[in-house]
Amino acid sequence: MVALIVFQAALIAGAPLGHLAWGGQDRVLPIQKRLGSAVSIGLYLVFGVVVLQRAGLADVIPWPGFVGVAIWVLAGYFALGIVLNGMSRSRPERWTMAPLCAVLAGLTVIVALG
């Protein structure tokens, strides 16, 4: 999650990495997609807390039932990411983000089962 946060922050800052995100159509993201990257950072922070709490490494969310459901929703989110990134018109996005989502989905399932 930290690597994804750094990646999204780089996109917001204007790094020419847009071919790896948001459909890969922009080398440097326009403002609307930069705002999307900012929202992504917030989501990745929440995702990280859910994973850490489910793994027993954090105690931030006071509802254990929520964490138990959220970890499976997160696994599904990453599994969907495999499909969506795999359909991207951007070859670099397909070959980078789809496998990354596969790893994240697998690791999330491992944490969910643990």
mmCIF file of C-alpha atoms in Angstrom:
data_model
loop_
_atom_site.group_PDB
_atom_site.id
_atom_site.type_symbol
_atom_site.label_atom_id
_atom_site.label_comp_id
_atom_site.label_asym_id
_atom_site.label_seq_id
_atom_site.Cartn_x
_atom_site.Cartn_y
_atom_site.Cartn_z
ATOM 1 C CA MET A 1 0.000 0.000 0.000
ATOM 2 C CA VAL A 2 2.852 2.341 0.788
ATOM 3 C CA ALA A 3 4.297 1.851 -2.697
ATOM 4 C CA LEU A 4 0.903 2.601 -4.246
ATOM 5 C CA ILE A 5 0.586 5.743 -2.120
ATOM 6 C CA VAL A 6 4.033 6.911 -3.249
ATOM 7 C CA PHE A 7 3.112 6.113 -6.865
ATOM 8 C CA GLN A 8 -0.143 8.099 -6.659
ATOM 9 C CA ALA A 9 1.655 10.995 -4.956
ATOM 10 C CA ALA A 10 4.179 11.019 -7.810
ATOM 11 C CA LEU A 11 1.300 11.163 -10.309
ATOM 12 C CA ILE A 12 -0.218 14.093 -8.406
ATOM 13 C CA ALA A 13 3.159 15.851 -8.463
ATOM 14 C CA GLY A 14 3.292 15.550 -12.247
ATOM 15 C CA ALA A 15 5.618 12.581 -12.697
ATOM 16 C CA PRO A 16 5.399 11.229 -16.268
ATOM 17 C CA LEU A 17 4.012 7.879 -15.115
ATOM 18 C CA GLY A 18 0.461 8.278 -16.330
ATOM 19 C CA HIS A 19 0.929 5.447 -18.833
ATOM 20 C CA LEU A 20 0.748 3.118 -15.795
ATOM 21 C CA ALA A 21 -2.545 4.429 -14.369
ATOM 22 C CA TRP A 22 -6.034 5.684 -15.130
ATOM 23 C CA GLY A 23 -6.221 3.965 -18.508
ATOM 24 C CA GLY A 24 -2.709 4.974 -19.518
ATOM 25 C CA GLN A 25 -3.815 7.687 -21.926
ATOM 26 C CA ASP A 26 -1.925 10.573 -20.311
ATOM 27 C CA ARG A 27 1.815 10.624 -19.693
ATOM 28 C CA VAL A 28 1.310 13.432 -17.144
ATOM 29 C CA LEU A 29 -2.115 13.359 -15.521
ATOM 30 C CA PRO A 30 -4.563 16.235 -16.012
ATOM 31 C CA ILE A 31 -6.043 17.821 -12.894
ATOM 32 C CA GLN A 32 -9.162 15.603 -12.820
ATOM 33 C CA LYS A 33 -7.090 12.433 -12.745
ATOM 34 C CA ARG A 34 -4.732 13.973 -10.189
ATOM 35 C CA LEU A 35 -7.762 14.493 -7.962
ATOM 36 C CA GLY A 36 -8.604 10.823 -8.516
ATOM 37 C CA SER A 37 -5.085 9.948 -7.409
ATOM 38 C CA ALA A 38 -5.602 12.004 -4.250
ATOM 39 C CA VAL A 39 -8.760 10.036 -3.487
ATOM 40 C CA SER A 40 -6.819 6.832 -4.168
ATOM 41 C CA ILE A 41 -4.266 7.790 -1.535
ATOM 42 C CA GLY A 42 -7.042 8.127 1.037
ATOM 43 C CA LEU A 43 -8.468 4.755 0.048
ATOM 44 C CA TYR A 44 -5.064 3.060 0.203
ATOM 45 C CA LEU A 45 -4.585 4.433 3.715
ATOM 46 C CA VAL A 46 -7.904 2.903 4.786
ATOM 47 C CA PHE A 47 -7.060 -0.351 2.988
ATOM 48 C CA GLY A 48 -3.740 -0.477 4.808
ATOM 49 C CA VAL A 49 -5.413 -0.018 8.188
ATOM 50 C CA VAL A 50 -7.891 -2.811 7.406
ATOM 51 C CA VAL A 51 -5.096 -5.197 6.397
ATOM 52 C CA LEU A 52 -2.937 -4.315 9.400
ATOM 53 C CA GLN A 53 -5.829 -4.697 11.801
ATOM 54 C CA ARG A 54 -6.927 -8.030 10.336
ATOM 55 C CA ALA A 55 -3.309 -9.201 10.617
ATOM 56 C CA GLY A 56 -3.300 -8.188 14.290
ATOM 57 C CA LEU A 57 -0.722 -5.428 13.799
ATOM 58 C CA ALA A 58 -3.026 -2.473 14.495
ATOM 59 C CA ASP A 59 -6.085 -1.704 16.585
ATOM 60 C CA VAL A 60 -7.653 1.349 14.993
ATOM 61 C CA ILE A 61 -11.120 0.272 13.870
ATOM 62 C CA PRO A 62 -13.343 -0.512 16.865
ATOM 63 C CA TRP A 63 -15.640 -2.904 14.961
ATOM 64 C CA PRO A 64 -14.044 -6.331 14.443
ATOM 65 C CA GLY A 65 -17.023 -7.494 12.389
ATOM 66 C CA PHE A 66 -16.475 -4.607 9.999
ATOM 67 C CA VAL A 67 -12.817 -5.538 9.566
ATOM 68 C CA GLY A 68 -13.762 -9.170 8.900
ATOM 69 C CA VAL A 69 -16.097 -8.140 6.092
ATOM 70 C CA ALA A 70 -13.906 -5.313 4.800
ATOM 71 C CA ILE A 71 -10.899 -7.587 4.258
ATOM 72 C CA TRP A 72 -12.963 -9.795 1.913
ATOM 73 C CA VAL A 73 -14.375 -6.748 0.117
ATOM 74 C CA LEU A 74 -10.801 -5.575 -0.310
ATOM 75 C CA ALA A 75 -9.759 -8.955 -1.744
ATOM 76 C CA GLY A 76 -12.651 -8.669 -4.208
ATOM 77 C CA TYR A 77 -11.629 -5.120 -5.074
ATOM 78 C CA PHE A 78 -8.108 -6.266 -5.950
ATOM 79 C CA ALA A 79 -9.479 -9.244 -7.911
ATOM 80 C CA LEU A 80 -11.649 -6.833 -9.911
ATOM 81 C CA GLY A 81 -8.521 -4.732 -10.435
ATOM 82 C CA ILE A 82 -6.896 -7.688 -12.195
ATOM 83 C CA VAL A 83 -9.712 -7.698 -14.745
ATOM 84 C CA LEU A 84 -9.993 -3.932 -15.173
ATOM 85 C CA ASN A 85 -6.252 -3.344 -15.466
ATOM 86 C CA GLY A 86 -6.017 -6.323 -17.791
ATOM 87 C CA MET A 87 -8.497 -4.591 -20.110
ATOM 88 C CA SER A 88 -6.553 -1.325 -20.211
ATOM 89 C CA ARG A 89 -5.545 0.020 -23.618
ATOM 90 C CA SER A 90 -2.166 0.789 -22.088
ATOM 91 C CA ARG A 91 0.181 -2.162 -22.436
ATOM 92 C CA PRO A 92 2.435 -0.893 -19.595
ATOM 93 C CA GLU A 93 -0.609 -0.635 -17.309
ATOM 94 C CA ARG A 94 -1.769 -4.134 -18.262
ATOM 95 C CA TRP A 95 1.673 -5.645 -17.641
ATOM 96 C CA THR A 96 2.319 -3.747 -14.401
ATOM 97 C CA MET A 97 -0.930 -3.129 -12.577
ATOM 98 C CA ALA A 98 -2.810 -6.341 -13.406
ATOM 99 C CA PRO A 99 -0.051 -8.541 -11.908
ATOM 100 C CA LEU A 100 0.262 -6.150 -8.967
ATOM 101 C CA CYS A 101 -3.466 -6.515 -8.303
ATOM 102 C CA ALA A 102 -3.097 -10.298 -8.512
ATOM 103 C CA VAL A 103 -0.388 -10.224 -5.847
ATOM 104 C CA LEU A 104 -2.432 -7.864 -3.664
ATOM 105 C CA ALA A 105 -5.556 -10.022 -4.051
ATOM 106 C CA GLY A 106 -3.625 -13.143 -3.084
ATOM 107 C CA LEU A 107 -1.953 -11.514 -0.098
ATOM 108 C CA THR A 108 -5.254 -10.052 1.056
ATOM 109 C CA VAL A 109 -6.873 -13.493 0.925
ATOM 110 C CA ILE A 110 -3.988 -14.898 2.983
ATOM 111 C CA VAL A 111 -4.491 -12.177 5.604
ATOM 112 C CA ALA A 112 -8.269 -12.707 5.527
ATOM 113 C CA LEU A 113 -7.850 -16.433 6.180
ATOM 114 C CA GLY A 114 -5.224 -15.923 8.877
#
